[in-house]
Short mmCIF file of C-alpha atoms in Angstrom, two decimals:
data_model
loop_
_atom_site.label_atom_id
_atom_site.label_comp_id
_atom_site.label_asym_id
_atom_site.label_seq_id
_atom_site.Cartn_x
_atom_site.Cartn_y
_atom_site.Cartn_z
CA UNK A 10 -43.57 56.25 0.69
CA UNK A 11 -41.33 55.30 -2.30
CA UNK A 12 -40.92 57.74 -4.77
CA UNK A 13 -41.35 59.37 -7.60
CA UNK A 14 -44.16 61.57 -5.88
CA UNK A 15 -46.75 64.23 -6.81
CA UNK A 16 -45.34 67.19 -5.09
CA UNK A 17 -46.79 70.65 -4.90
CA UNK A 18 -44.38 73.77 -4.72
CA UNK A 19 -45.72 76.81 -3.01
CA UNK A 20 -43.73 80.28 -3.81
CA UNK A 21 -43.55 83.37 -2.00
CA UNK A 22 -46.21 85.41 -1.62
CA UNK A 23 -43.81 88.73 -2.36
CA UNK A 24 -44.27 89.01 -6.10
CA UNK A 25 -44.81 87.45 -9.26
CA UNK A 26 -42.44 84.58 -10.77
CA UNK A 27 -40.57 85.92 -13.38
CA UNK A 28 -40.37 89.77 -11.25
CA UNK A 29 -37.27 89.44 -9.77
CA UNK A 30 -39.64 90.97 -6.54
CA UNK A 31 -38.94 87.24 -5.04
CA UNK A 32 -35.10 87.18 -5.07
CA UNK A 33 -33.11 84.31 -4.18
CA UNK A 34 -36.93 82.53 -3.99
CA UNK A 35 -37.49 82.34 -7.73
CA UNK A 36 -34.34 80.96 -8.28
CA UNK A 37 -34.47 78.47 -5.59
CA UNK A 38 -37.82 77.44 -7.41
CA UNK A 39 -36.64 77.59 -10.56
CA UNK A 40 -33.45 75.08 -9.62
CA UNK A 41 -35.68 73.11 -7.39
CA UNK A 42 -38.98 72.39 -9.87
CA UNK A 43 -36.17 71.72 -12.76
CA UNK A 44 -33.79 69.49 -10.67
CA UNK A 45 -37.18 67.40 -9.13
CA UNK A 46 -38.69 67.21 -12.71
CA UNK A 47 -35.37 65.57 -13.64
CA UNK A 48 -35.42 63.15 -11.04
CA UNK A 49 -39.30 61.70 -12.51
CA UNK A 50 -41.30 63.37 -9.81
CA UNK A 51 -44.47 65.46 -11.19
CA UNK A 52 -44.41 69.03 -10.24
CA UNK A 53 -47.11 71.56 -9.59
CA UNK A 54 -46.23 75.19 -8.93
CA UNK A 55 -48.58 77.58 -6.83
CA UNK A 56 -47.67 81.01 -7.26
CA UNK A 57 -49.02 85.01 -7.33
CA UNK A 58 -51.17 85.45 -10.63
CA UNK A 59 -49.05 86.64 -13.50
CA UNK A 60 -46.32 84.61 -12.61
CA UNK A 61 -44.52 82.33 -15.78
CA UNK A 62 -42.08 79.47 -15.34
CA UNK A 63 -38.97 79.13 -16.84
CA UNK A 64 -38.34 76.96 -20.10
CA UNK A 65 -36.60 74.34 -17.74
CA UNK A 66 -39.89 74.18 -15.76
CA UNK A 67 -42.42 73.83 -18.35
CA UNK A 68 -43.20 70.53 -17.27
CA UNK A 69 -44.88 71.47 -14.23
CA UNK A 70 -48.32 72.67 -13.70
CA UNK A 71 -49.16 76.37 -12.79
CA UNK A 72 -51.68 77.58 -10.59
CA UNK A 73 -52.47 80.90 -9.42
CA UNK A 74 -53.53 82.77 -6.57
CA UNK A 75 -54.54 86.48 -6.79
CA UNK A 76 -54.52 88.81 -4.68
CA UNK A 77 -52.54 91.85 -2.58
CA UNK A 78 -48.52 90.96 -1.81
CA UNK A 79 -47.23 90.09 0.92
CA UNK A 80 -45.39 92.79 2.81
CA UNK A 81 -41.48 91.12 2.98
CA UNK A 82 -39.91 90.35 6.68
CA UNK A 83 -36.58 92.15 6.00
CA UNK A 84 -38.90 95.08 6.27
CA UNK A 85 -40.47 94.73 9.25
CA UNK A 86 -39.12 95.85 13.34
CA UNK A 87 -38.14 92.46 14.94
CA UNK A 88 -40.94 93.05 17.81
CA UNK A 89 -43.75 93.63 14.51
CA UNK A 90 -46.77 91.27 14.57
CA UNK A 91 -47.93 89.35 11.63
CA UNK A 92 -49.94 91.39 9.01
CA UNK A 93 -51.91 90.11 5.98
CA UNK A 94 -52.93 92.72 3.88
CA UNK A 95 -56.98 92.96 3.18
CA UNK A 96 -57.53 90.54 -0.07
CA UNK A 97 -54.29 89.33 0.71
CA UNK A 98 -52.14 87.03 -1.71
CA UNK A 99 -50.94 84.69 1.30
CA UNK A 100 -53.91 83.37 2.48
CA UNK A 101 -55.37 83.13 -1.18
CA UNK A 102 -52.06 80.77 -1.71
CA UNK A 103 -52.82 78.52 1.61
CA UNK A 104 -56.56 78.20 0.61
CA UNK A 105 -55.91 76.60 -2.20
CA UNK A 106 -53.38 74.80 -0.43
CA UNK A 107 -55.89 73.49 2.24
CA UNK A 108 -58.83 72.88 -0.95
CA UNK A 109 -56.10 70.95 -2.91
CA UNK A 110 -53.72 69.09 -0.81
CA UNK A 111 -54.97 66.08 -0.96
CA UNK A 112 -53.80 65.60 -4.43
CA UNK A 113 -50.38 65.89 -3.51
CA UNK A 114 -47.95 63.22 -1.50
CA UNK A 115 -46.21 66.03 -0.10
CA UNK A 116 -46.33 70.07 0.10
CA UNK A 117 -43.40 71.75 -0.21
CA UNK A 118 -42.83 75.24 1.18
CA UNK A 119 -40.47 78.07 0.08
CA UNK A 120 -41.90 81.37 1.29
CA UNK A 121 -41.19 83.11 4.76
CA UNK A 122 -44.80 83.77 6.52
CA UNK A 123 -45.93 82.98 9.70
CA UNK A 124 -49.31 81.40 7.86
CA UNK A 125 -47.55 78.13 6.37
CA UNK A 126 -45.67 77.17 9.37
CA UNK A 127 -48.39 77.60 11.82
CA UNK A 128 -50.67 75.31 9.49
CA UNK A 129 -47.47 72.73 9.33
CA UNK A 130 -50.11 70.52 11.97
CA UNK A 131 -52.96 71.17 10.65
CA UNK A 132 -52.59 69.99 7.42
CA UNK A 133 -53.61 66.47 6.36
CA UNK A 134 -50.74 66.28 3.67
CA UNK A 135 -46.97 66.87 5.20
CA UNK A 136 -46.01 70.07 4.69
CA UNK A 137 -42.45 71.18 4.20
CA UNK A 138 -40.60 74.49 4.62
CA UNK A 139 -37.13 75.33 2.55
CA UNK A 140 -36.51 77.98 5.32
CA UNK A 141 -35.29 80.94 3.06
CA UNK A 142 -34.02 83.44 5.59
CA UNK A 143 -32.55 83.93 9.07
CA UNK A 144 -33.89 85.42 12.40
CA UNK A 145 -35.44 88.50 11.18
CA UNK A 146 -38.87 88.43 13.28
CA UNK A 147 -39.70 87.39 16.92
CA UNK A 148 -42.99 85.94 16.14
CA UNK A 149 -41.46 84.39 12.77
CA UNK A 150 -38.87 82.62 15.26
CA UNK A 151 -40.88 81.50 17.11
CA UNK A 152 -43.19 79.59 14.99
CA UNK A 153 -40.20 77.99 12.69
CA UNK A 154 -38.31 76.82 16.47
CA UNK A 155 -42.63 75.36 17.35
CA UNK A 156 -41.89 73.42 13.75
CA UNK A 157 -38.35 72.03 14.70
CA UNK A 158 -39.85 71.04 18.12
CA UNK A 159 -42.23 69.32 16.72
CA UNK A 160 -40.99 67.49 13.98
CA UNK A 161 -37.58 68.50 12.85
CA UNK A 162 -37.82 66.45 9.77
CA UNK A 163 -39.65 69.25 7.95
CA UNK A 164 -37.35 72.10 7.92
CA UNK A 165 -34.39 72.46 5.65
CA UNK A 166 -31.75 75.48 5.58
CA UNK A 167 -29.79 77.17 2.71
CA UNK A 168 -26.56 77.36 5.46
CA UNK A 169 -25.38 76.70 9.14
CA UNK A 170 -24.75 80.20 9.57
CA UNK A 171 -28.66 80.43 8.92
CA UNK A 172 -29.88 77.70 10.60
CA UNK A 173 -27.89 78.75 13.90
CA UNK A 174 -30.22 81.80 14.46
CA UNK A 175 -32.74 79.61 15.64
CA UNK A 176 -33.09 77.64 18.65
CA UNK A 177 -33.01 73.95 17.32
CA UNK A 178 -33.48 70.52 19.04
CA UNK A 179 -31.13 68.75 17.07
CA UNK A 180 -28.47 70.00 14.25
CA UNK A 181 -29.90 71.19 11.29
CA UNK A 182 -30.62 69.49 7.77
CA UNK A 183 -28.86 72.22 5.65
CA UNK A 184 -29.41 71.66 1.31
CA UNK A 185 -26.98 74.55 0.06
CA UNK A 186 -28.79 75.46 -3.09
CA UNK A 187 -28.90 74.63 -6.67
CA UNK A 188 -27.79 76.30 -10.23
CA UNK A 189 -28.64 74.64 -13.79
CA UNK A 190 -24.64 75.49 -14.61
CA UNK A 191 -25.25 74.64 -18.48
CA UNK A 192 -26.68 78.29 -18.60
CA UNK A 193 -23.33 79.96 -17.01
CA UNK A 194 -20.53 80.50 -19.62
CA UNK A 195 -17.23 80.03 -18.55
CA UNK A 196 -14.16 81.52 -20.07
CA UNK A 197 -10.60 81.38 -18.81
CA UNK A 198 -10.40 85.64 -19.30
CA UNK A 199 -6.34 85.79 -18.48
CA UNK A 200 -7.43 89.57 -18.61
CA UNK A 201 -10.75 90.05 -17.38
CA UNK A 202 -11.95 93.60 -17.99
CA UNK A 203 -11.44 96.11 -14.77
CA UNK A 204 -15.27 96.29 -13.81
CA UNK A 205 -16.61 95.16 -10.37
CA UNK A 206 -20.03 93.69 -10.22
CA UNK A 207 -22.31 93.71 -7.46
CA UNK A 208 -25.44 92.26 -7.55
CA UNK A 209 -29.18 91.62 -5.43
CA UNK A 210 -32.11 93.86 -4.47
CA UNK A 211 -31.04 97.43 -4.17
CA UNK A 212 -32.50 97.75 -0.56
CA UNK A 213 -30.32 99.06 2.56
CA UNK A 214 -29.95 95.51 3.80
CA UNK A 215 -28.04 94.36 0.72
CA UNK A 216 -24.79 97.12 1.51
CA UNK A 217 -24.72 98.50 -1.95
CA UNK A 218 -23.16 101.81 -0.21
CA UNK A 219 -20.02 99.52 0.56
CA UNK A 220 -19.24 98.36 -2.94
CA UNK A 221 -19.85 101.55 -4.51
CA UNK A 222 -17.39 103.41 -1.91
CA UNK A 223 -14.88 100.30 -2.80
CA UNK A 224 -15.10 101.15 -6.60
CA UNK A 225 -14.66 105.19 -5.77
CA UNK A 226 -11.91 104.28 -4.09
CA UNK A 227 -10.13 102.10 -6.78
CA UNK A 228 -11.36 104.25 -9.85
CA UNK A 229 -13.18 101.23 -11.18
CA UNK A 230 -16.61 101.07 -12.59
CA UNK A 231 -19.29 98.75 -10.74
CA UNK A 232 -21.76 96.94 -12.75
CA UNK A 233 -25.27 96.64 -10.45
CA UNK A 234 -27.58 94.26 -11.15
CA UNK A 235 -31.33 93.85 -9.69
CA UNK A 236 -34.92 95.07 -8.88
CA UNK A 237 -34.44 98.78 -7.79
CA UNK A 238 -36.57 97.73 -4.44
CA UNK A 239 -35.74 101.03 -2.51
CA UNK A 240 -35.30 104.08 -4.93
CA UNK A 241 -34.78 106.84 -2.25
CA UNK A 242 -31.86 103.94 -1.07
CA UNK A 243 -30.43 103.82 -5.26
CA UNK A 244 -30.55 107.38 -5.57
CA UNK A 245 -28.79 108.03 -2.19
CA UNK A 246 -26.19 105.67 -2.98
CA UNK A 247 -25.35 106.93 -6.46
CA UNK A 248 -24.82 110.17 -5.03
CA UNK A 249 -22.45 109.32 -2.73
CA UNK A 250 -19.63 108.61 -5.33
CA UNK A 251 -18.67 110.07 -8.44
CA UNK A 252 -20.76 110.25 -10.87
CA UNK A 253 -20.38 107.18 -13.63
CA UNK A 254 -19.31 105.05 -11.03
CA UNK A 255 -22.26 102.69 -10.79
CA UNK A 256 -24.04 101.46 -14.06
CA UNK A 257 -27.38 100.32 -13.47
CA UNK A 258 -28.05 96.97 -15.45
CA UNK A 259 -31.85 96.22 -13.94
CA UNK A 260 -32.69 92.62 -13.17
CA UNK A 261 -31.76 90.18 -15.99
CA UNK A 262 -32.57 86.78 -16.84
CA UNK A 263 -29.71 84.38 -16.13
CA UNK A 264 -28.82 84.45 -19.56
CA UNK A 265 -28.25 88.05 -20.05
CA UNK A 266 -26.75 88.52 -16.21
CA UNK A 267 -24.72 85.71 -16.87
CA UNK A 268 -23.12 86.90 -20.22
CA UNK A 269 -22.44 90.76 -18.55
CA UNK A 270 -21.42 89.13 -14.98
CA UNK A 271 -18.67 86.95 -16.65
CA UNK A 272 -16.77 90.27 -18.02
CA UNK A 273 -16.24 91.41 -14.38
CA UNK A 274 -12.90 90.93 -12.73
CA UNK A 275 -14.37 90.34 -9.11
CA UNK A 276 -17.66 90.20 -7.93
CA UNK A 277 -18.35 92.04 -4.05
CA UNK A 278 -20.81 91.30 -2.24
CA UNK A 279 -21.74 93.30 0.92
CA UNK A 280 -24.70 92.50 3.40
CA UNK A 281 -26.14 94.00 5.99
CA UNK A 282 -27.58 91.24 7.43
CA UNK A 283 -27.39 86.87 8.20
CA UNK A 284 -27.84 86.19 4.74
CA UNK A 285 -29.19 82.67 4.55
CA UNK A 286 -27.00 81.34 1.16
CA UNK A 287 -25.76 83.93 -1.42
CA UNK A 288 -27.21 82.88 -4.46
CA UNK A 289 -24.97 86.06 -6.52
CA UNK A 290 -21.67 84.20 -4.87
CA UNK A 291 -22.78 81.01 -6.51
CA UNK A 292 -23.38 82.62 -9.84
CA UNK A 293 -20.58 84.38 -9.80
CA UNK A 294 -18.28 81.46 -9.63
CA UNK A 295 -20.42 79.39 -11.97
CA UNK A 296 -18.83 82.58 -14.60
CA UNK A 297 -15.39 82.27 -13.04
CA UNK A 298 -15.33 85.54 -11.27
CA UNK A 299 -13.93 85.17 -7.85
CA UNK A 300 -15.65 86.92 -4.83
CA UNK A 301 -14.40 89.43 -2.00
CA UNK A 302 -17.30 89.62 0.36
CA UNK A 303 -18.02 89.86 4.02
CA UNK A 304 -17.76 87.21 6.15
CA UNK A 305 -21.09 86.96 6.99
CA UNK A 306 -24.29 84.60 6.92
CA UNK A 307 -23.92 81.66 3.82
CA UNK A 308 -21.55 83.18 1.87
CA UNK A 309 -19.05 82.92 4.39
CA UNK A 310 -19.20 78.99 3.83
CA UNK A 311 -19.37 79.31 -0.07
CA UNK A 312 -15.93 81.19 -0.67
CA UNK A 313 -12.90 79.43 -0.31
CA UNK A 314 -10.36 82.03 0.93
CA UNK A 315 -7.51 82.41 -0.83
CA UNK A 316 -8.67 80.12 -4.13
CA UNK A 317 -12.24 81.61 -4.70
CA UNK A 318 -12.48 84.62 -3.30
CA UNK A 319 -11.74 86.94 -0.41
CA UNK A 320 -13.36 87.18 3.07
CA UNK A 321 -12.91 90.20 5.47
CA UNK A 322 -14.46 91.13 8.61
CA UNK A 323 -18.00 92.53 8.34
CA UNK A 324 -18.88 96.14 7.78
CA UNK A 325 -15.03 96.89 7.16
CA UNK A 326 -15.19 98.96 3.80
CA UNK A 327 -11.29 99.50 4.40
CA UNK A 328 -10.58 96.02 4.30
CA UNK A 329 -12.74 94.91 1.00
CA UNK A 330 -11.05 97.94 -0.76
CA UNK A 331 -7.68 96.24 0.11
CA UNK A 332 -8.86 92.99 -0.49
CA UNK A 333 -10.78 93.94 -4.48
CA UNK A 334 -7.12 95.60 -5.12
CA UNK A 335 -5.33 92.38 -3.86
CA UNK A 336 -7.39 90.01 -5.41
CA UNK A 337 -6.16 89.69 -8.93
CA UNK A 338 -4.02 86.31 -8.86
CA UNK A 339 -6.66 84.02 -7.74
CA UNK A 340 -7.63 81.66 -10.43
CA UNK A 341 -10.90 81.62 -12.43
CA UNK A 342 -11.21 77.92 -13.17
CA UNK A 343 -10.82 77.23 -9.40
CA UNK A 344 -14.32 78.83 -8.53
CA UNK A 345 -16.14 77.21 -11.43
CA UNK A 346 -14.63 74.02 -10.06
CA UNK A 347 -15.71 74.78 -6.97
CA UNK A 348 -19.64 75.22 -8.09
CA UNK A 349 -19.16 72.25 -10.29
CA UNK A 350 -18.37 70.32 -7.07
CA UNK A 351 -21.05 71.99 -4.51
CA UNK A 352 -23.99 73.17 -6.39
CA UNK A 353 -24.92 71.82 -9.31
CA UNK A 354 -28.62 71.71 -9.90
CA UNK A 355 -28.95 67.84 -9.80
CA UNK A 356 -27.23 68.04 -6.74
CA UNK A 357 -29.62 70.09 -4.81
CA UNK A 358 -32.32 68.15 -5.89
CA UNK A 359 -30.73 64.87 -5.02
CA UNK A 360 -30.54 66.40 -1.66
CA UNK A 361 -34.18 67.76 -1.09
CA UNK A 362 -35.36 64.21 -2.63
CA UNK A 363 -33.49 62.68 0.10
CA UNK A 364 -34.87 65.82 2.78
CA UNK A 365 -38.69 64.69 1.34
CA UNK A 366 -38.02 60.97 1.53
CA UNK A 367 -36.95 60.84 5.49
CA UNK A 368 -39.37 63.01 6.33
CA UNK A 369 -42.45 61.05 4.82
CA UNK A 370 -41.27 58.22 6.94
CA UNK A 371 -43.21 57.51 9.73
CA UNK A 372 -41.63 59.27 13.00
#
């Protein structure tokens, strides 16, 4: 099937576009729907009722599902079973899926349920998954590796470090990600200003602890940026180090976070967990403000040690203190380069175009 193509887009069912509740999702969407539009395909977004698109977007249809969210994956025990809430947003989503497919040349995925993947057979239209996380879940594993068995084709991954958590018959089509870089600023900054930035959802599995104990330690302020998902968590880690260490800065449109984010003079960035790109990493560089992070999950193979940032060894708060304190000579131009070269917006959606196009060919 040549292209362009009527495509529909299916977001998480977590939160509304526009929340921040979604994380890296909505901006995945956002770069995806824009970068797609670009390339002549028409675009229809299904998302939770309330949700807006972005000004880049507006040239896609919106439909809505309502209904209760989605509780996330990151929260759940690995050995959990799959739970839709009563009146539940996700299967709300997939009936209108199932009603309305048929419109469509190709359905593609970006939300991390057990529902979508299990109908990947049993839909009429192909169905496609962006795969958005790692192993989290058993019974999540389990049906993503039944999907790569299958058909291989339909899956796509952020990173390898992601894609390796899963048992795979073949290696892995991995996409990176996407970032419309006309709305990052970029300044030289000889003298950036001595704040550290941190940002993602303030929730245990994001390490926030670790950067504010690095900023204690160097008597520097850290800028935090996102959805307070966990209070009990924020309040916890405030208290740890002295007070007017962390300034809360809430989730921001790119704009704004962009504009605040390029004043820093590094940005850390501290998971707990595989995580599957590292969207902050990205924007970050796309500012100019090199990284010192753990070397762990995607961002591990988005920092370029030594030019755009730091790596150290996971968990080792010791090490990213010495490593924020060391890492004033590397060069600011070199990471926007750097995003310039990898992850440009029309980039990514050359590469799903490509991921759509083999995939709608006959097996």
């Amino acid at each position: 099937m040549t292209a362009p193509w009527s495509l529909l887009v299916v977001s998480t069912p977590v939160g509304t576009l526009g929340s921040g509740a979604g994380g890296g999702v909505e901006l995945t969407l956002e770069s995806l729907v824009a970068g797609l539009l670009g390339r002549g395909h028409q675009l229809t977004v299904l998302a939770a009722e309330g949700s807006r698109l972005s000004s880049s977007c507006q040239a896609a249809r919106l439909w809505t599902a309502a209904g209760v969210d989605q509780p996330s994956w990151q929260h759940q025990l690995r050995d959990a079973p799959v739970q839709i809430p009563a009146a539940g947003l996700l299967p709300a989503i997939w009936q209108q899926v199932h009603a309305r497919q048929g419109q469509f040349d190709a359905v593609l995925n970006l939300a991390y349920d057990w529902l979508p993947f299990w109908l990947t057979p049993l839909l009429r239209t192909p169905l496609f998954h962006l795969v958005s996380m790692g192993s989290v879940a058993t019974v999540m594993d389990e049906v993503i590796e039944a999907v790569a068995l299958s058909d291989l084709r339909r899956l796509a991954f952020h990173s390898r470090a992601q894609a390796s958590d899963f048992r795979l018959p073949a290696p892995p089509l991995v996409v990176g990600n996407g970032f419309d870089l006309s709305a990052y600023s970029f300044r030289e900054r000889p003298d950036p200003e001595p704040l550290l930035g941190w940002a993602g959802r303030i929730a245990p599995e994001k390490g926030l602890e670790d950067a504010a104990a690095v900023a204690a330690s160097l008597g520097e302020r850290l800028l935090v940026w996102g959805v307070r998902e966990d209070p009990t968590y924020a309040a916890a880690v405030e208290a740890s180090v002295p007070s007017g260490t962390i300034e809360w800065r809430g989730f921001l449109p790119t704009s704004a976070l962009q504009a605040e984010l390029g004043r820093c003079r590094l940005l850390l960035n501290t998971p707990k967990w595989n995580e599957a790109f590292g969207n902050v990493v990205v924007e970050a560089m796309a500012c100019g403000v090199p990284v010192v992070a753990y070397a762990r999950g995607g961002p591990g193979e988005l920092i370029v040690p030594g030019v755009t940032g730091v790596l150290v060894p996971p968990d080792d708060v010791a090490a990213l203190t010495l490593a924020a304190r060391g890492a004033a000579g590397l060069e600011r131009s070199a990471c926007r380069r750097w995003v310039e070269r990898h992850a440009s917006r029309e980039a990514f959606a050359e590469r799903i175009e490509t991921w759509i196009q083999e995939g709608l060919r006959p097996a």
